[in-house]
Amino acid sequence: MDSFIIAIDFGTAFTSYAFSITSSQEEIEPYLKHWGQEVGLETSDTPTCILFDEQQRFVSFGYKARQTFYKWIRDSRLFFFDFSEISLDDKKFTRDLTIKAANGREMKALDVFAEALRFLKDDALKFSSINTEGRRFTADDFTWVLTVPDNWDDSAEQFMREAASQAGIVTGIENLVTALRSEAALFWCMKLPGDGFITESIEQCRMDRSPGTQYVVVVCEDIVHISVYEVLEGGELKELQRASYKDLRKKTVERNFIEFMRQIFSDGIWDEYERKYPSEIQRILYDLNYFIKRSKVIDIICPFNLGMLAQERQDIKKFFETVEGASWDEGDIRISKQKLRYFYAHSLQGITHNLREILNKDFNISGILLVGKYADSEILRNHIIEEFIDVCKVLCPSRPLEAFMKGAVEMGVYGGRISCLRSAYTYGIGVSERFDELKHREDRTFTNKDGKWFGGLFIKLGRVGEQVNPCVEQRNGSLRQESQQTFPSSSSAGGSMRGSQANRET
């Protein structure tokens, strides 16, 4: 039977998607959308940004949304949401949850997420049509796989299903699968040949798929997620631990770079440049993220407007005389390798510390897998190798960002391979028992035809952190979970790869 899959990797900082149409006899070959032509780039993801007009009507998404907003930044009526700047970690996901736009005004989070997913759905259907000789598709033709961050709980996932339903993605219970980003990446990397990893020696990097093998998966993005999995019989995976570290945001690299630019272009010049030309700041950061993949000296072209502001004060070369780690080179800002590494210092220290904590636990780790947008950085990758090469193998796929999408496509085709997960909640049921004046309080009693009862007791069926086996069934190549969610679900909400939720234990 043919498999029609669209996978959306909806991240807090960047978003991407891929599609695959294959027969049961063919190898899966996902087609990835490339973004950024409007800003002179070609990337496999786009910033998770969305723009609405003053009537809260959708305008644009991704690079285009950011570019349009910075062009009209003085128009306070526009609703611009940059998800990398929105903290949802401590929010309760409900239909009434609101989030603040850049202008300080609020919109319902469900509407914002739904419109983002609606755009991605329509764009993915259009993209799949273009790449299949104009064949026309509807959302019903596909199984949709939606990856979610590892620090999201089940209520947040159910929220995303509601958004997917509102966006017109979900029209049946069987055609939506959700997957943790770390598990999707590991699922893909386990099937890669040795030359699918960044290494000089092919033999050393092929992943061991023997039962009992344990891997640490490090998602190297704005929030660092570190998870531990064990390989079971048949290639299934068992989740042993999951953790997220908010204090390790890669944005410290960008923040350190911006502060360094402010140090160079002092006396308020950089602040004036930021205020007058915010779109150019984004262009510089795009260039930075491209160059920092290499652990070498980097040259960033100094924008004309920045140069003009600096030249109004003094000869631009003089700005570099009092700083270490940067120099002026005929129109380029040259940053040394040592200074570039300094930008990473806090993040590298934090990742190393937390990896050591995990490796010191009662695990038998065979390898550390680095995935995500910033696993492409030689500085980050080489640091982890230097720190842990004597303990276990350090692996990174050749395209570490694409591992999420390609793994999600595979999971959509095969229904997923996660056997055991760690429960994020304590499960149980509320019960009552006959009143006993020797052990029960009067204020929690009630009476019915059968006598006097004491209520409000809670019997635990499973505790937070315990392993759970998802009750799943395959249907048309997708995965469905029978569960009751605390977030109100629509009749069309689809399946999940994670356990249902009850009372969270604090």
Coordinates of C-alpha atoms in Angstrom, one line a residue:
M1 CA 0.0 0.0 0.0
D2 CA 1.3 3.5 -0.8
S3 CA 2.3 5.7 2.1
F4 CA 1.4 9.4 1.9
I5 CA 3.1 11.3 4.8
I6 CA 3.6 15.0 5.6
A7 CA 5.7 15.7 8.7
I8 CA 5.8 19.1 10.3
D9 CA 8.6 19.9 12.7
F10 CA 7.0 22.8 14.6
G11 CA 9.7 24.3 16.8
T12 CA 9.8 27.2 19.2
A13 CA 12.5 28.9 17.1
F14 CA 12.4 27.3 13.7
T15 CA 9.9 25.2 11.7
S16 CA 10.2 22.9 8.8
Y17 CA 8.2 20.2 6.9
A18 CA 8.8 17.3 4.5
F19 CA 6.5 15.0 2.5
S20 CA 6.9 11.5 1.2
I21 CA 4.8 9.5 -1.3
T22 CA 6.2 5.9 -1.5
S23 CA 4.9 2.4 -2.3
S24 CA 5.6 -0.4 0.1
Q25 CA 8.4 -1.7 -2.0
E26 CA 10.3 1.6 -2.2
E27 CA 12.8 3.3 0.1
I28 CA 11.4 6.4 1.8
E29 CA 12.8 9.5 0.2
P30 CA 11.4 12.6 2.0
Y31 CA 11.2 15.9 0.1
L32 CA 12.2 18.8 2.3
K33 CA 10.9 22.4 1.7
H34 CA 13.7 25.0 1.4
W35 CA 13.1 28.5 2.7
G36 CA 14.6 31.9 2.7
Q37 CA 14.8 33.0 -0.9
E38 CA 13.1 36.3 0.0
V39 CA 16.1 37.1 2.3
G40 CA 18.8 35.7 0.1
L41 CA 19.1 32.4 1.9
E42 CA 18.3 28.7 1.3
T43 CA 17.6 26.8 4.5
S44 CA 15.6 23.7 5.4
D45 CA 13.8 25.6 8.1
T46 CA 12.2 29.0 8.6
P47 CA 11.8 31.1 11.8
T48 CA 8.7 30.3 13.7
C49 CA 7.2 33.8 13.3
I50 CA 3.7 34.7 12.3
L51 CA 2.2 38.1 11.4
F52 CA -1.5 39.2 11.6
D53 CA -3.0 42.5 10.6
E54 CA -4.9 44.9 12.9
Q55 CA -8.0 42.8 12.4
Q56 CA -6.1 39.6 13.6
R57 CA -6.2 38.2 10.0
F58 CA -3.3 36.1 8.9
V59 CA -0.6 37.9 6.8
S60 CA 2.5 35.8 6.6
F61 CA 4.7 33.2 8.2
G62 CA 8.4 32.6 8.7
Y63 CA 11.1 34.7 7.0
K64 CA 8.4 36.7 5.2
A65 CA 6.6 37.5 8.4
R66 CA 9.8 38.7 10.1
Q67 CA 10.8 40.7 7.0
T68 CA 7.4 42.4 6.7
F69 CA 7.2 43.2 10.4
Y70 CA 10.6 44.9 10.5
K71 CA 9.7 46.8 7.4
W72 CA 6.6 48.1 9.2
I73 CA 7.8 47.9 12.8
R74 CA 6.5 51.4 13.6
D75 CA 2.9 50.2 12.8
S76 CA 1.8 49.3 16.4
R77 CA -1.4 47.8 15.0
L78 CA 0.3 44.6 13.7
F79 CA 0.3 41.4 15.7
F80 CA 3.7 39.8 15.3
F81 CA 4.6 36.7 17.2
D82 CA 8.1 35.3 17.4
F83 CA 7.8 32.0 19.1
S84 CA 11.4 32.0 20.3
E85 CA 10.5 35.0 22.4
I86 CA 7.3 33.5 23.9
S87 CA 7.6 31.4 27.0
L88 CA 4.9 28.7 27.4
D89 CA 6.7 26.5 29.8
D90 CA 4.7 27.6 32.8
K91 CA 1.4 28.1 31.0
K92 CA -1.6 26.0 31.3
F93 CA -2.7 25.0 27.8
T94 CA -6.4 25.8 27.4
R95 CA -8.6 27.2 24.7
D96 CA -8.6 30.5 26.6
L97 CA -4.8 30.8 26.8
T98 CA -3.6 34.1 25.4
I99 CA -0.1 35.2 24.3
K100 CA 1.3 38.6 23.8
A101 CA 2.4 40.0 20.4
A102 CA 5.4 42.3 19.9
N103 CA 3.0 45.3 20.3
G104 CA 1.9 44.1 23.7
R105 CA -1.6 43.2 22.6
E106 CA -2.9 39.7 23.1
M107 CA -4.5 37.0 20.9
K108 CA -5.8 33.6 21.7
A109 CA -2.9 31.1 21.5
L110 CA -5.1 28.5 19.9
D111 CA -5.9 30.9 17.0
V112 CA -2.3 31.8 16.6
F113 CA -1.1 28.2 16.5
A114 CA -4.0 27.1 14.3
E115 CA -3.2 29.8 11.7
A116 CA 0.4 28.8 11.7
L117 CA -0.5 25.2 11.1
R118 CA -3.0 26.2 8.4
F119 CA -0.3 28.0 6.5
L120 CA 2.0 25.0 6.8
K121 CA -0.7 22.7 5.7
D122 CA -1.6 24.7 2.6
D123 CA 2.0 25.3 1.7
A124 CA 2.9 21.6 2.2
L125 CA 0.0 20.5 0.0
K126 CA 1.1 23.0 -2.7
F127 CA 4.7 21.9 -2.4
S128 CA 3.8 18.2 -2.7
S129 CA 1.7 19.0 -5.8
I130 CA 4.6 20.9 -7.5
N131 CA 7.0 17.9 -6.8
T132 CA 4.6 15.3 -8.2
E133 CA 3.9 16.8 -11.6
G134 CA 0.9 18.8 -10.6
R135 CA -1.0 16.0 -8.8
R136 CA -3.7 17.5 -6.6
F137 CA -3.9 16.5 -3.0
T138 CA -6.2 17.2 0.0
A139 CA -5.3 16.9 3.7
D140 CA -7.3 13.7 3.8
D141 CA -4.8 12.0 1.5
F142 CA -2.0 12.2 4.0
T143 CA -1.1 10.9 7.4
W144 CA 0.3 13.9 9.2
V145 CA 3.1 13.7 11.7
L146 CA 3.6 16.6 14.1
T147 CA 6.8 16.7 16.2
V148 CA 6.7 18.5 19.5
P149 CA 9.4 19.6 21.9
D150 CA 10.5 17.1 24.5
N151 CA 9.6 19.4 27.4
W152 CA 5.9 19.5 26.4
D153 CA 3.4 17.5 28.4
D154 CA 0.3 15.7 27.1
S155 CA -2.0 18.7 27.6
A156 CA 0.3 20.8 25.3
E157 CA 0.2 18.0 22.7
Q158 CA -3.6 17.9 22.9
F159 CA -3.6 21.6 22.5
M160 CA -1.6 21.2 19.3
R161 CA -4.2 18.6 18.1
E162 CA -6.9 21.1 18.7
A163 CA -4.9 23.6 16.7
A164 CA -4.4 21.0 13.9
S165 CA -8.1 20.3 13.9
Q166 CA -8.9 24.1 13.6
A167 CA -6.4 24.4 10.8
G168 CA -8.1 21.7 8.8
I169 CA -5.3 19.1 9.1
V170 CA -7.2 16.6 11.2
T171 CA -10.3 15.2 9.6
G172 CA -10.2 11.7 11.1
I173 CA -8.9 10.1 14.2
E174 CA -6.4 8.1 12.4
N175 CA -4.5 10.6 10.3
L176 CA -2.5 12.6 12.9
V177 CA 0.5 11.3 14.8
T178 CA 2.5 13.3 17.4
A179 CA 6.1 12.4 18.2
L180 CA 8.8 13.7 20.5
R181 CA 11.6 15.4 18.5
S182 CA 14.3 13.3 20.2
E183 CA 12.7 10.0 19.4
A184 CA 12.0 11.0 15.8
A185 CA 15.7 11.9 15.4
L186 CA 17.0 8.7 17.0
F187 CA 14.6 6.6 14.9
W188 CA 16.1 8.1 11.7
C189 CA 19.7 8.0 12.8
M190 CA 19.6 4.3 13.8
K191 CA 19.0 3.4 10.2
L192 CA 21.8 5.5 8.7
P193 CA 24.9 3.9 7.2
G194 CA 28.3 4.8 8.6
D195 CA 28.8 7.5 6.0
G196 CA 25.6 9.2 7.1
F197 CA 27.5 10.7 10.1
I198 CA 30.1 13.5 10.3
T199 CA 33.3 11.6 10.9
E200 CA 36.6 10.6 9.3
S201 CA 36.1 6.9 10.1
I202 CA 33.0 5.3 8.7
E203 CA 33.2 2.2 10.8
Q204 CA 33.4 4.0 14.1
C205 CA 30.1 5.8 13.7
R206 CA 27.5 3.3 12.6
M207 CA 25.0 3.1 15.4
D208 CA 24.7 -0.1 17.3
R209 CA 21.1 -1.4 17.1
S210 CA 21.6 -4.4 19.4
P211 CA 19.0 -4.9 22.2
G212 CA 20.1 -3.2 25.4
T213 CA 22.2 -0.5 23.7
Q214 CA 21.6 2.9 25.3
Y215 CA 21.9 6.3 23.7
V216 CA 21.8 9.9 25.0
V217 CA 20.0 12.2 22.5
V218 CA 21.0 15.9 22.8
V219 CA 18.7 18.2 20.9
C220 CA 20.9 21.3 20.4
E221 CA 18.6 24.2 19.8
D222 CA 17.3 27.2 21.7
I223 CA 16.3 25.0 24.6
V224 CA 18.6 22.0 25.0
H225 CA 16.7 18.7 25.5
I226 CA 18.6 15.6 26.7
S227 CA 16.9 12.2 26.6
V228 CA 18.1 8.7 27.2
Y229 CA 16.7 5.7 25.2
E230 CA 17.4 2.0 25.2
V231 CA 17.1 -0.2 22.1
L232 CA 14.7 -3.2 22.5
E233 CA 14.1 -6.3 20.5
G234 CA 13.0 -5.5 17.0
G235 CA 14.5 -2.0 17.1
E236 CA 11.8 -0.6 19.4
L237 CA 12.9 2.1 21.8
K238 CA 12.4 2.5 25.5
E239 CA 12.6 6.0 27.0
L240 CA 14.7 6.0 30.2
Q241 CA 14.9 9.7 31.0
R242 CA 13.9 13.0 29.6
A243 CA 15.0 16.5 30.7
S244 CA 15.1 20.1 29.3
Y245 CA 17.5 22.8 30.3
K246 CA 16.1 26.4 29.8
D247 CA 19.4 27.9 31.0
L248 CA 21.3 26.5 28.1
R249 CA 19.6 28.5 25.3
K250 CA 21.8 28.8 22.3
K251 CA 20.5 32.3 22.0
T252 CA 23.3 33.2 24.4
V253 CA 25.6 32.8 21.4
E254 CA 23.6 35.4 19.5
R255 CA 23.3 37.5 22.6
N256 CA 27.0 37.4 23.2
F257 CA 27.7 38.4 19.6
I258 CA 25.3 41.4 19.9
E259 CA 26.9 42.5 23.1
F260 CA 30.3 42.2 21.4
M261 CA 29.1 44.4 18.5
R262 CA 27.8 46.9 21.1
Q263 CA 31.3 46.9 22.7
I264 CA 32.9 47.6 19.3
F265 CA 30.5 50.2 18.1
S266 CA 30.2 52.0 21.4
D267 CA 28.9 55.4 22.4
G268 CA 25.3 54.4 21.4
I269 CA 26.2 53.7 17.7
W270 CA 25.1 50.1 17.8
D271 CA 21.9 51.0 19.8
E272 CA 21.0 53.6 17.2
Y273 CA 21.7 51.0 14.4
E274 CA 19.4 48.5 16.1
R275 CA 16.6 51.0 16.5
K276 CA 16.8 52.3 12.9
Y277 CA 17.6 49.2 11.0
P278 CA 16.2 46.1 12.8
S279 CA 15.9 44.1 9.6
E280 CA 19.6 44.5 9.0
I281 CA 20.3 43.0 12.4
Q282 CA 18.4 39.9 11.4
R283 CA 20.5 39.7 8.2
I284 CA 23.7 39.9 10.3
L285 CA 22.4 37.1 12.6
Y286 CA 21.5 35.0 9.5
D287 CA 25.1 35.3 8.3
L288 CA 26.5 34.6 11.8
N289 CA 24.5 31.4 12.0
Y290 CA 25.9 30.3 8.7
F291 CA 29.5 31.1 9.5
I292 CA 29.6 29.6 13.0
K293 CA 29.2 26.1 11.6
R294 CA 33.0 26.3 11.2
S295 CA 35.4 26.8 14.0
K296 CA 37.5 29.2 12.1
V297 CA 38.0 33.0 11.8
I298 CA 34.8 34.5 10.3
D299 CA 34.3 37.6 8.2
I300 CA 31.0 39.3 8.3
I301 CA 30.3 42.1 5.8
C302 CA 29.7 45.3 7.6
P303 CA 26.3 46.7 6.5
F304 CA 26.4 50.1 4.7
N305 CA 24.2 51.8 7.3
L306 CA 26.2 50.6 10.2
G307 CA 29.4 51.8 8.5
M308 CA 27.9 55.2 7.8
L309 CA 26.8 55.7 11.4
A310 CA 30.3 54.7 12.6
Q311 CA 32.1 56.9 10.1
E312 CA 30.1 59.9 11.3
R313 CA 31.9 59.7 14.6
Q314 CA 35.4 58.6 13.6
D315 CA 37.4 56.5 11.3
I316 CA 35.8 53.1 11.5
K317 CA 39.2 51.3 12.0
K318 CA 39.6 53.1 15.4
F319 CA 36.5 51.3 16.8
F320 CA 38.6 48.1 16.7
E321 CA 41.7 49.4 18.4
T322 CA 40.4 48.9 21.9
V323 CA 38.7 45.5 21.6
E324 CA 40.3 42.0 21.5
G325 CA 39.0 39.3 19.1
A326 CA 37.9 41.5 16.2
S327 CA 39.5 43.6 13.5
W328 CA 38.5 45.6 10.4
D329 CA 39.4 44.2 7.1
E330 CA 38.4 46.4 4.1
G331 CA 34.6 46.3 4.8
D332 CA 34.5 43.1 6.7
I333 CA 34.2 42.6 10.5
R334 CA 36.7 39.8 11.2
I335 CA 36.1 37.8 14.4
S336 CA 38.8 35.5 15.7
K337 CA 38.3 31.8 16.5
Q338 CA 39.0 32.4 20.2
K339 CA 36.3 35.1 20.4
L340 CA 33.8 32.9 18.5
R341 CA 34.4 30.1 21.0
Y342 CA 33.8 32.6 23.8
F343 CA 30.3 33.2 22.4
Y344 CA 29.6 29.5 23.1
A345 CA 31.2 29.3 26.5
H346 CA 28.1 29.3 28.7
S347 CA 26.2 26.9 26.6
L348 CA 29.1 24.4 26.3
Q349 CA 29.6 24.5 30.0
G350 CA 26.0 23.8 30.7
I351 CA 25.6 21.0 28.2
T352 CA 28.8 19.4 29.5
H353 CA 27.7 19.6 33.1
N354 CA 24.3 18.1 32.4
L355 CA 25.7 15.3 30.2
R356 CA 28.1 14.4 33.0
E357 CA 25.2 14.1 35.5
I358 CA 23.5 11.7 33.2
L359 CA 26.6 9.6 32.5
N360 CA 27.2 9.3 36.2
K361 CA 23.8 7.7 36.7
D362 CA 23.1 4.0 36.5
F363 CA 23.0 3.8 32.7
N364 CA 25.2 2.0 30.3
I365 CA 25.5 4.6 27.6
S366 CA 27.0 3.5 24.3
G367 CA 26.8 6.8 22.5
I368 CA 25.8 10.5 22.5
L369 CA 23.8 11.6 19.5
L370 CA 23.9 15.3 18.7
V371 CA 21.0 16.6 16.6
G372 CA 19.3 19.9 15.9
K373 CA 20.2 23.1 14.2
Y374 CA 23.3 23.9 16.2
A375 CA 24.8 20.4 16.2
D376 CA 26.1 21.6 12.8
S377 CA 28.6 23.8 14.7
E378 CA 32.1 22.5 14.7
I379 CA 32.7 24.3 18.0
L380 CA 29.9 22.6 19.8
R381 CA 30.5 19.2 18.2
N382 CA 34.3 19.2 18.8
H383 CA 33.8 20.3 22.4
I384 CA 31.5 17.3 23.2
I385 CA 33.9 14.9 21.4
E386 CA 36.9 16.2 23.4
E387 CA 35.0 15.9 26.7
F388 CA 33.4 12.5 26.2
I389 CA 35.3 10.5 23.6
D390 CA 36.9 8.4 26.3
V391 CA 33.5 7.5 27.8
C392 CA 31.4 6.7 24.7
K393 CA 31.0 7.5 21.0
V394 CA 29.8 10.9 20.0
L395 CA 27.7 10.8 16.8
C396 CA 26.2 13.5 14.6
P397 CA 24.3 12.9 11.4
S398 CA 25.5 14.8 8.3
R399 CA 22.4 16.9 8.3
P400 CA 21.5 17.1 12.0
L401 CA 18.5 19.4 11.6
E402 CA 16.8 17.1 9.0
A403 CA 16.9 14.2 11.4
F404 CA 13.6 15.3 13.0
M405 CA 11.6 15.6 9.8
K406 CA 13.0 12.4 8.2
G407 CA 12.5 10.4 11.4
A408 CA 8.9 11.8 11.7
V409 CA 8.2 10.7 8.1
E410 CA 9.5 7.2 8.9
M411 CA 7.4 7.0 12.0
G412 CA 4.3 8.0 10.0
V413 CA 5.0 5.2 7.6
Y414 CA 5.7 2.5 10.1
G415 CA 3.5 3.7 13.0
G416 CA 6.4 4.5 15.4
R417 CA 8.7 2.3 17.4
I418 CA 8.4 3.7 20.9
S419 CA 7.7 0.8 23.3
C420 CA 8.1 2.5 26.7
L421 CA 7.9 6.1 27.9
R422 CA 8.4 7.8 31.2
S423 CA 5.2 9.1 32.7
A424 CA 5.0 12.9 33.1
Y425 CA 2.1 12.4 35.6
T426 CA 0.8 10.4 38.5
Y427 CA -2.2 8.4 37.3
G428 CA -5.0 7.3 39.5
I429 CA -8.8 7.3 40.2
G430 CA -10.9 9.0 42.8
V431 CA -12.8 6.7 45.2
S432 CA -14.9 6.8 48.3
E433 CA -15.2 4.3 51.2
R434 CA -17.6 3.8 54.1
F435 CA -17.2 6.4 56.8
D436 CA -15.1 5.3 59.8
E437 CA -15.2 7.9 62.6
L438 CA -11.9 6.6 63.9
K439 CA -9.9 7.6 60.8
H440 CA -12.1 9.9 58.7
R441 CA -12.9 13.6 59.0
E442 CA -16.5 14.8 59.0
D443 CA -16.0 17.6 56.5
R444 CA -15.4 15.2 53.6
T445 CA -18.4 12.9 54.2
F446 CA -21.6 12.5 52.3
T447 CA -24.7 10.3 52.7
N448 CA -26.7 8.3 50.1
K449 CA -29.1 5.4 50.2
D450 CA -26.3 3.0 51.1
G451 CA -25.2 5.0 54.1
K452 CA -22.5 7.4 55.1
W453 CA -19.3 7.7 53.0
F454 CA -16.0 9.4 53.1
G455 CA -14.9 10.8 49.7
G456 CA -12.0 12.4 48.0
L457 CA -9.6 9.4 48.2
F458 CA -7.1 8.9 45.4
I459 CA -5.7 5.5 44.4
K460 CA -2.5 5.7 42.5
L461 CA -2.2 3.5 39.4
G462 CA 1.1 4.9 38.3
R463 CA 3.6 7.5 39.5
V464 CA 5.4 10.3 37.8
G465 CA 8.6 9.0 36.2
E466 CA 7.5 5.4 36.0
Q467 CA 7.8 3.6 32.7
V468 CA 4.5 3.2 30.8
N469 CA 3.7 1.1 27.7
P470 CA 1.5 3.0 25.3
C471 CA -1.6 1.2 24.3
V472 CA -1.5 1.7 20.6
E473 CA -2.9 0.3 17.4
Q474 CA -1.9 0.7 13.9
R475 CA -4.6 2.0 11.5
N476 CA -3.8 2.9 7.9
G477 CA -0.1 3.3 8.7
S478 CA -0.7 5.7 11.6
L479 CA -0.5 5.4 15.3
R480 CA -3.5 6.0 17.6
Q481 CA -3.5 6.1 21.4
E482 CA -6.7 5.4 23.5
S483 CA -6.6 8.0 26.2
Q484 CA -8.6 10.6 28.0
Q485 CA -7.0 14.1 28.0
T486 CA -7.6 16.8 30.5
F487 CA -7.5 19.3 27.7
P488 CA -10.9 19.2 26.1
S489 CA -10.6 17.4 22.8
S490 CA -12.5 17.6 19.6
S491 CA -14.1 14.7 18.0
S492 CA -11.5 14.8 15.3
A493 CA -8.4 14.9 17.4
G494 CA -5.9 12.3 16.4
G495 CA -3.5 9.9 18.1
S496 CA -0.4 10.4 20.2
M497 CA 2.7 8.5 20.8
R498 CA 2.7 9.5 24.4
G499 CA 0.8 8.5 27.5
S500 CA -2.4 10.1 28.7
Q501 CA -2.4 12.5 31.6
A502 CA -4.1 12.5 35.0
N503 CA -3.0 14.4 38.1
R504 CA 0.5 15.8 37.9
E505 CA 2.5 15.0 41.0
T506 CA 4.3 18.0 42.6

